[in-house]
Amino acid sequence: MEKTDTVLEEMLKNFEEKINRGDAIEPKDKMPDGYRKHLIRQMSQHAHSEVIGMQPEGNWITRAPSLRAKQILLAKIQDEGGHGLYLYSAAETLGISRSELINQLHTGKAKYSNIFNYPTLNWADIGAIGWLVDGAAIVNQVSLQRTSYGPYSRAMVRICKEESFHQRQGYEIMAKMMAGTKEQQEMAQDAMNRWWWPSLMMFGPHDGDSPHTGDAFKWKIKRHSNDELRHKFIDKTVQQAEVIGLTIPDKDLKWNEAKGHYDHGAINWDEFYRTINGNGPCNRQRLAHHIKVHNEGAWVREAAEAYRAKKEKAIFNN
Ligand code: FAQ
């Protein structure tokens, strides 16, 4: 056996022992290339989702119905930008640069969540995003707090705290509209009808059709499967909808006593794959906007880099 093979085997053994003990893997630890690539893919897609997700909500900042609502929405969108930054920084610890991550987004190599390719047509959509989209994101991210990669899991702890505020502000908007006029109630129900199914798609394909789940479980990146988390989200959301008088747009939704959760109707996977492969209602608009703003911001990055280089020179010359 070659010496390099022995070193590699030893490295793999140490890594697997750590994973099996439930220890966190840290940036300077040796890790298999597959683990590193898997994380870069997932974490970068997660970061891109946070940042692209600012667009549908940003569309309503100037039209928020009150100063209070505008302040809350501004704070929420700013939080999402911050989440993107934590996640990009965490992904960079795996040895990829921010500019490469952004390049992968712009060239279509990296995905972002299906959900942000739908339009926000009225104020009720802002309620639906907070309640359903952030609600789904929390279920997924609470599980990821125990993911095996240290920087990712620590980012999740902080992000989850902020997401629960986001979910409540969305639910408050929906509850207010449901306590309002008939037109407001209809707007809220219409938003619910449009956002429900894409929110269920956020959890990814069914377990049997999810190519990455096997490795994700083996490496403890995922702690729960796509379907387990989807069910968790449905079970808690059905009750919240009932409290404020909204109807879940699924005639096949039924409590399953034996399984201890709701069974749901068929998800339109053609729509899901069409959307994540670039052909949803707003994909081109979302990406074009990101590219435009990124290019317009080049001077800010250049100025920040020049400032950093100047500081570094001053420190080393002293
Ligand atoms: N959208 O084998 P799997 C938020 C892709 S944050 C697009 O099951 P995996 C906060 C998947 O990438 C929301 N693509 O994959 C907010 C793969 O394609 P690839 C983002 C999806 O990774 C709120 C293929 O399908 N959260 O909302 C989606 O094991 C409001 C096969 O799938 C995260 O990213 C999808 N929904 O499981 C911000 C959480 N689902 O890469 C602003 C972290 C699957 O081979 C406003 N991510 N695909 O080309 C995860 O937990 C996982 O990556 C899953 C997918 C569960 C999303």
Short mmCIF file of C-alpha atoms and ligand atoms in Angstrom, two decimals:
data_model
loop_
_atom_site.label_atom_id
_atom_site.label_comp_id
_atom_site.label_asym_id
_atom_site.label_seq_id
_atom_site.Cartn_x
_atom_site.Cartn_y
_atom_site.Cartn_z
CA MET A 1 0.00 0.00 0.00
CA GLU A 2 1.30 3.49 -0.91
CA LYS A 3 2.08 5.88 1.92
CA THR A 4 -0.47 8.39 0.58
CA ASP A 5 -3.21 5.70 0.70
CA THR A 6 -2.47 5.06 4.38
CA VAL A 7 -2.62 8.79 5.14
CA LEU A 8 -5.92 9.11 3.30
CA GLU A 9 -7.40 6.10 5.06
CA GLU A 10 -6.33 7.48 8.42
CA MET A 11 -7.91 10.85 7.55
CA LEU A 12 -11.18 9.20 6.54
CA LYS A 13 -11.22 7.07 9.69
CA ASN A 14 -10.74 10.15 11.91
CA PHE A 15 -13.44 12.02 10.04
CA GLU A 16 -15.94 9.16 10.30
CA GLU A 17 -15.21 8.70 14.00
CA LYS A 18 -15.93 12.36 14.59
CA ILE A 19 -19.17 12.19 12.64
CA ASN A 20 -20.25 9.06 14.51
CA ARG A 21 -19.48 10.62 17.90
CA GLY A 22 -21.59 13.64 16.89
CA ASP A 23 -18.61 16.05 17.07
CA ALA A 24 -18.74 19.15 14.89
CA ILE A 25 -16.44 19.25 11.86
CA GLU A 26 -14.51 22.52 11.82
CA PRO A 27 -12.89 24.37 8.86
CA LYS A 28 -9.33 23.21 9.61
CA ASP A 29 -10.33 19.56 10.08
CA LYS A 30 -9.48 17.15 7.30
CA MET A 31 -12.64 16.15 5.43
CA PRO A 32 -13.47 14.12 2.32
CA ASP A 33 -13.84 16.12 -0.86
CA GLY A 34 -17.40 14.87 -1.29
CA TYR A 35 -18.39 16.30 2.10
CA ARG A 36 -16.82 19.66 1.28
CA LYS A 37 -18.55 19.82 -2.13
CA HIS A 38 -21.91 18.75 -0.69
CA LEU A 39 -21.74 21.53 1.88
CA ILE A 40 -20.62 24.18 -0.60
CA ARG A 41 -23.58 23.26 -2.82
CA GLN A 42 -26.16 23.34 -0.03
CA MET A 43 -24.82 26.30 1.94
CA SER A 44 -24.32 28.47 -1.13
CA GLN A 45 -27.82 27.67 -2.36
CA HIS A 46 -29.09 28.55 1.08
CA ALA A 47 -27.18 31.88 1.03
CA HIS A 48 -28.42 32.73 -2.48
CA SER A 49 -31.99 32.00 -1.34
CA GLU A 50 -31.73 34.45 1.53
CA VAL A 51 -30.47 37.22 -0.74
CA ILE A 52 -32.75 36.57 -3.75
CA GLY A 53 -35.59 36.26 -1.21
CA MET A 54 -35.19 39.96 -0.45
CA GLN A 55 -36.59 40.84 -3.89
CA PRO A 56 -40.24 39.71 -3.65
CA GLU A 57 -40.61 41.42 -0.27
CA GLY A 58 -38.65 44.52 -1.28
CA ASN A 59 -41.34 45.05 -3.89
CA TRP A 60 -43.75 46.12 -1.10
CA ILE A 61 -41.58 48.42 1.06
CA THR A 62 -42.88 51.59 -0.59
CA ARG A 63 -46.48 50.37 -0.45
CA ALA A 64 -46.68 49.04 3.11
CA PRO A 65 -50.06 50.05 4.58
CA SER A 66 -48.64 51.88 7.66
CA LEU A 67 -45.38 53.26 9.01
CA ARG A 68 -45.29 50.40 11.55
CA ALA A 69 -45.74 47.80 8.80
CA LYS A 70 -43.01 49.48 6.72
CA GLN A 71 -40.53 49.50 9.64
CA ILE A 72 -41.17 45.82 10.35
CA LEU A 73 -40.83 44.83 6.70
CA LEU A 74 -37.60 46.84 6.32
CA ALA A 75 -36.11 45.18 9.40
CA LYS A 76 -37.11 41.74 8.16
CA ILE A 77 -35.60 42.21 4.71
CA GLN A 78 -32.42 43.55 6.27
CA ASP A 79 -32.27 40.41 8.44
CA GLU A 80 -32.53 38.22 5.33
CA GLY A 81 -29.55 40.07 3.80
CA GLY A 82 -27.64 39.42 7.04
CA HIS A 83 -28.51 35.71 6.89
CA GLY A 84 -27.08 35.60 3.38
CA LEU A 85 -23.86 37.17 4.67
CA TYR A 86 -23.43 34.70 7.56
CA LEU A 87 -24.00 31.83 5.15
CA TYR A 88 -21.60 33.13 2.48
CA SER A 89 -18.95 33.57 5.19
CA ALA A 90 -19.61 30.07 6.49
CA ALA A 91 -19.36 28.66 2.93
CA GLU A 92 -16.07 30.53 2.38
CA THR A 93 -14.52 28.55 5.27
CA LEU A 94 -14.74 25.54 2.93
CA GLY A 95 -12.20 27.10 0.59
CA ILE A 96 -14.33 28.81 -2.05
CA SER A 97 -14.34 32.56 -2.65
CA ARG A 98 -17.38 34.81 -2.47
CA SER A 99 -16.87 35.89 -6.10
CA GLU A 100 -16.91 32.25 -7.26
CA LEU A 101 -20.11 31.62 -5.30
CA ILE A 102 -21.78 34.63 -6.92
CA ASN A 103 -20.48 33.59 -10.32
CA GLN A 104 -22.10 30.17 -9.86
CA LEU A 105 -25.42 31.89 -9.11
CA HIS A 106 -25.17 34.19 -12.13
CA THR A 107 -24.27 31.39 -14.53
CA GLY A 108 -27.08 29.11 -13.30
CA LYS A 109 -24.70 26.53 -11.78
CA ALA A 110 -26.02 27.17 -8.28
CA LYS A 111 -29.70 27.12 -7.48
CA TYR A 112 -31.76 29.11 -4.97
CA SER A 113 -35.08 28.22 -3.37
CA ASN A 114 -37.99 27.60 -5.76
CA ILE A 115 -40.22 29.86 -3.64
CA PHE A 116 -38.62 33.15 -4.62
CA ASN A 117 -39.61 32.78 -8.25
CA TYR A 118 -43.24 33.68 -7.55
CA PRO A 119 -44.57 37.26 -7.73
CA THR A 120 -45.88 39.28 -4.77
CA LEU A 121 -49.14 40.68 -6.16
CA ASN A 122 -50.57 42.39 -3.09
CA TRP A 123 -49.99 43.07 0.61
CA ALA A 124 -51.46 39.72 1.68
CA ASP A 125 -48.55 38.06 -0.15
CA ILE A 126 -46.18 39.69 2.34
CA GLY A 127 -48.21 38.07 5.13
CA ALA A 128 -48.12 34.72 3.33
CA ILE A 129 -44.34 34.88 2.81
CA GLY A 130 -43.67 35.65 6.47
CA TRP A 131 -46.11 33.06 7.77
CA LEU A 132 -45.66 30.21 5.27
CA VAL A 133 -42.22 30.75 3.70
CA ASP A 134 -40.42 31.75 6.90
CA GLY A 135 -42.50 29.12 8.71
CA ALA A 136 -41.22 26.42 6.33
CA ALA A 137 -37.68 27.82 6.49
CA ILE A 138 -37.70 27.61 10.32
CA VAL A 139 -38.77 23.97 10.36
CA ASN A 140 -35.88 23.14 8.03
CA GLN A 141 -33.36 25.37 9.79
CA VAL A 142 -34.16 24.21 13.33
CA SER A 143 -33.20 20.75 12.14
CA LEU A 144 -30.01 22.17 10.56
CA GLN A 145 -28.93 23.64 13.92
CA ARG A 146 -27.61 20.13 14.55
CA THR A 147 -25.92 19.74 11.19
CA SER A 148 -22.38 18.34 11.39
CA TYR A 149 -20.44 21.31 10.01
CA GLY A 150 -19.72 23.73 12.87
CA PRO A 151 -19.89 27.10 11.04
CA TYR A 152 -23.18 26.11 9.33
CA SER A 153 -24.79 24.88 12.53
CA ARG A 154 -23.77 28.03 14.46
CA ALA A 155 -25.12 30.27 11.68
CA MET A 156 -28.43 28.37 11.92
CA VAL A 157 -28.79 29.03 15.65
CA ARG A 158 -28.66 32.76 15.11
CA ILE A 159 -30.77 32.71 11.96
CA CYS A 160 -33.55 30.69 13.61
CA LYS A 161 -34.00 33.30 16.33
CA GLU A 162 -34.63 35.96 13.71
CA GLU A 163 -36.81 33.74 11.52
CA SER A 164 -39.29 33.15 14.32
CA PHE A 165 -39.90 36.91 14.52
CA HIS A 166 -40.40 36.90 10.73
CA GLN A 167 -42.92 34.10 10.93
CA ARG A 168 -44.93 35.94 13.58
CA GLN A 169 -45.02 39.21 11.66
CA GLY A 170 -46.39 37.31 8.65
CA TYR A 171 -49.02 35.58 10.74
CA GLU A 172 -50.02 38.91 12.27
CA ILE A 173 -50.61 40.37 8.80
CA MET A 174 -52.78 37.38 7.83
CA ALA A 175 -54.69 37.45 11.14
CA LYS A 176 -55.39 41.19 10.74
CA MET A 177 -56.65 40.73 7.20
CA MET A 178 -58.88 37.82 8.26
CA ALA A 179 -60.39 40.07 10.96
CA GLY A 180 -61.01 42.79 8.37
CA THR A 181 -63.44 43.39 5.50
CA LYS A 182 -64.72 40.69 3.14
CA GLU A 183 -62.29 41.97 0.47
CA GLN A 184 -59.34 41.69 2.87
CA GLN A 185 -60.38 38.15 3.82
CA GLU A 186 -60.56 37.21 0.14
CA MET A 187 -57.11 38.68 -0.49
CA ALA A 188 -55.66 36.66 2.41
CA GLN A 189 -57.28 33.44 1.19
CA ASP A 190 -56.10 34.11 -2.37
CA ALA A 191 -52.51 34.59 -1.13
CA MET A 192 -52.81 31.37 0.89
CA ASN A 193 -54.02 29.52 -2.23
CA ARG A 194 -51.06 30.74 -4.29
CA TRP A 195 -48.27 30.25 -1.68
CA TRP A 196 -49.33 26.98 -0.03
CA TRP A 197 -48.11 24.50 -2.65
CA PRO A 198 -44.82 26.26 -3.50
CA SER A 199 -44.14 26.39 0.28
CA LEU A 200 -44.53 22.60 0.50
CA MET A 201 -42.08 22.30 -2.42
CA MET A 202 -39.45 24.20 -0.41
CA PHE A 203 -38.62 20.96 1.43
CA GLY A 204 -37.43 19.38 -1.81
CA PRO A 205 -38.51 16.21 -3.63
CA HIS A 206 -40.04 13.23 -1.82
CA ASP A 207 -37.48 11.12 0.03
CA GLY A 208 -37.32 8.42 -2.63
CA ASP A 209 -36.58 11.04 -5.33
CA SER A 210 -33.98 13.05 -3.40
CA PRO A 211 -30.51 12.20 -4.76
CA HIS A 212 -28.53 14.00 -2.03
CA THR A 213 -30.33 12.64 1.05
CA GLY A 214 -28.23 9.44 1.30
CA ASP A 215 -24.91 11.26 1.67
CA ALA A 216 -26.53 14.00 3.74
CA PHE A 217 -27.67 11.43 6.33
CA LYS A 218 -24.40 9.52 6.23
CA TRP A 219 -22.47 12.70 7.03
CA LYS A 220 -25.14 14.04 9.44
CA ILE A 221 -25.59 17.15 7.31
CA LYS A 222 -29.32 16.43 7.29
CA ARG A 223 -30.92 15.21 10.53
CA HIS A 224 -34.44 14.81 9.10
CA SER A 225 -35.61 13.87 5.63
CA ASN A 226 -37.43 16.20 3.22
CA ASP A 227 -40.78 14.46 3.85
CA GLU A 228 -40.37 14.39 7.64
CA LEU A 229 -39.85 18.15 7.70
CA ARG A 230 -42.67 18.80 5.21
CA HIS A 231 -45.06 16.86 7.48
CA LYS A 232 -43.89 18.77 10.53
CA PHE A 233 -44.61 22.06 8.75
CA ILE A 234 -48.06 20.95 7.56
CA ASP A 235 -49.09 19.70 11.01
CA LYS A 236 -48.33 22.97 12.75
CA THR A 237 -49.60 25.23 9.95
CA VAL A 238 -53.02 23.59 9.56
CA GLN A 239 -53.88 24.54 13.14
CA GLN A 240 -52.66 28.11 12.70
CA ALA A 241 -54.82 28.48 9.55
CA GLU A 242 -57.89 27.19 11.41
CA VAL A 243 -57.45 29.72 14.23
CA ILE A 244 -57.74 32.69 11.87
CA GLY A 245 -60.31 31.14 9.51
CA LEU A 246 -58.16 30.37 6.46
CA THR A 247 -58.76 27.24 4.39
CA ILE A 248 -55.83 25.09 3.28
CA PRO A 249 -56.25 24.69 -0.50
CA ASP A 250 -55.96 20.90 -0.48
CA LYS A 251 -59.13 18.81 -0.67
CA ASP A 252 -57.13 15.67 0.13
CA LEU A 253 -55.70 17.01 3.39
CA LYS A 254 -56.76 14.59 6.12
CA TRP A 255 -55.56 13.73 9.62
CA ASN A 256 -54.02 10.26 9.68
CA GLU A 257 -54.49 8.85 13.15
CA ALA A 258 -52.18 5.87 12.59
CA LYS A 259 -49.28 7.99 11.31
CA GLY A 260 -49.94 10.86 13.71
CA HIS A 261 -49.85 13.55 11.04
CA TYR A 262 -51.82 14.98 8.10
CA ASP A 263 -51.82 13.25 4.73
CA HIS A 264 -51.71 15.78 1.90
CA GLY A 265 -52.67 15.85 -1.78
CA ALA A 266 -50.28 15.41 -4.71
CA ILE A 267 -47.60 18.06 -5.16
CA ASN A 268 -47.06 19.33 -8.71
CA TRP A 269 -43.45 18.23 -9.21
CA ASP A 270 -43.47 19.32 -12.87
CA GLU A 271 -43.97 22.88 -11.63
CA PHE A 272 -41.19 22.41 -9.04
CA TYR A 273 -38.59 21.16 -11.53
CA ARG A 274 -39.61 23.75 -14.14
CA THR A 275 -39.10 26.46 -11.52
CA ILE A 276 -35.78 25.29 -10.07
CA ASN A 277 -34.42 24.81 -13.57
CA GLY A 278 -34.96 28.45 -14.46
CA ASN A 279 -38.47 28.57 -15.93
CA GLY A 280 -40.71 29.67 -13.07
CA PRO A 281 -42.77 32.88 -13.28
CA CYS A 282 -40.01 35.27 -12.10
CA ASN A 283 -36.65 33.45 -12.52
CA ARG A 284 -35.31 35.72 -15.25
CA GLN A 285 -36.40 38.88 -13.45
CA ARG A 286 -34.82 37.77 -10.15
CA LEU A 287 -31.47 36.85 -11.68
CA ALA A 288 -31.32 39.90 -13.98
CA HIS A 289 -31.93 42.17 -10.98
CA HIS A 290 -29.20 40.45 -8.94
CA ILE A 291 -26.69 40.73 -11.80
CA LYS A 292 -27.52 44.41 -12.39
CA VAL A 293 -27.17 45.37 -8.72
CA HIS A 294 -24.01 43.30 -8.35
CA ASN A 295 -22.41 45.08 -11.32
CA GLU A 296 -23.51 48.49 -10.08
CA GLY A 297 -21.96 47.70 -6.69
CA ALA A 298 -18.52 46.87 -8.11
CA TRP A 299 -17.12 50.24 -7.02
CA VAL A 300 -18.12 49.54 -3.40
CA ARG A 301 -16.22 46.24 -3.41
CA GLU A 302 -13.21 47.92 -5.03
CA ALA A 303 -13.24 50.76 -2.46
CA ALA A 304 -13.55 48.29 0.45
CA GLU A 305 -10.65 46.22 -0.92
CA ALA A 306 -8.48 49.33 -1.43
CA TYR A 307 -9.20 50.38 2.18
CA ARG A 308 -8.35 46.90 3.48
CA ALA A 309 -5.08 46.81 1.49
CA LYS A 310 -4.12 50.27 2.77
CA LYS A 311 -4.78 49.24 6.39
CA GLU A 312 -2.82 46.03 5.95
CA LYS A 313 0.14 47.93 4.49
CA ALA A 314 0.05 50.38 7.39
CA ILE A 315 0.05 47.52 9.92
CA PHE A 316 2.93 45.63 8.28
CA ASN A 317 5.03 48.79 7.78
CA ASN A 318 4.89 49.51 11.50
N1 FAQ B 1 -35.56 24.98 -4.29
O1 FAQ B 1 -31.55 15.76 -3.23
P1 FAQ B 1 -32.35 16.95 -2.83
C1 FAQ B 1 -35.65 31.19 3.44
C2 FAQ B 1 -32.83 20.85 -5.52
S1 FAQ B 1 -34.30 30.21 3.22
C3 FAQ B 1 -34.61 24.83 -5.23
O2 FAQ B 1 -33.49 16.72 -1.88
P2 FAQ B 1 -30.92 18.40 -0.74
C4 FAQ B 1 -35.51 32.40 4.32
C5 FAQ B 1 -31.55 20.48 -4.82
O3 FAQ B 1 -30.71 21.61 -4.64
C6 FAQ B 1 -34.83 28.99 2.06
N2 FAQ B 1 -33.94 23.68 -5.44
O4 FAQ B 1 -31.37 18.09 -2.27
C7 FAQ B 1 -36.23 33.51 3.72
C8 FAQ B 1 -31.00 19.44 -5.77
O5 FAQ B 1 -30.46 20.11 -6.91
P3 FAQ B 1 -28.82 20.21 -7.18
C9 FAQ B 1 -33.71 28.18 1.61
C10 FAQ B 1 -34.26 22.65 -4.63
O6 FAQ B 1 -29.92 19.48 -0.79
C11 FAQ B 1 -37.59 33.66 3.93
C12 FAQ B 1 -32.26 18.75 -6.25
O7 FAQ B 1 -33.33 19.65 -6.07
N3 FAQ B 1 -33.41 27.16 2.59
O8 FAQ B 1 -36.62 30.86 2.90
C13 FAQ B 1 -35.22 22.74 -3.62
O9 FAQ B 1 -30.55 17.13 -0.05
C14 FAQ B 1 -38.26 34.75 3.37
C15 FAQ B 1 -32.52 17.45 -5.50
O10 FAQ B 1 -32.91 17.71 -4.14
C16 FAQ B 1 -32.41 26.30 2.40
O11 FAQ B 1 -31.72 26.33 1.39
C17 FAQ B 1 -35.88 23.96 -3.47
N4 FAQ B 1 -36.83 24.14 -2.54
O12 FAQ B 1 -32.26 18.92 -0.03
C18 FAQ B 1 -35.55 34.47 2.99
C19 FAQ B 1 -32.17 25.31 3.50
N5 FAQ B 1 -35.30 21.55 -3.00
O13 FAQ B 1 -28.24 20.96 -6.01
C20 FAQ B 1 -36.22 35.58 2.44
C21 FAQ B 1 -30.93 24.50 3.30
C22 FAQ B 1 -34.42 20.73 -3.61
O14 FAQ B 1 -28.33 18.80 -7.23
C23 FAQ B 1 -37.60 35.71 2.65
N6 FAQ B 1 -31.09 23.49 2.29
N7 FAQ B 1 -33.81 21.40 -4.60
O15 FAQ B 1 -28.70 20.95 -8.47
C24 FAQ B 1 -31.58 22.25 2.55
O16 FAQ B 1 -31.97 21.92 3.66
C25 FAQ B 1 -31.60 21.27 1.40
O17 FAQ B 1 -30.69 21.72 0.41
C26 FAQ B 1 -33.01 21.08 0.78
C27 FAQ B 1 -32.87 20.12 -0.43
C28 FAQ B 1 -33.95 20.43 1.79
C29 FAQ B 1 -33.60 22.38 0.27
#
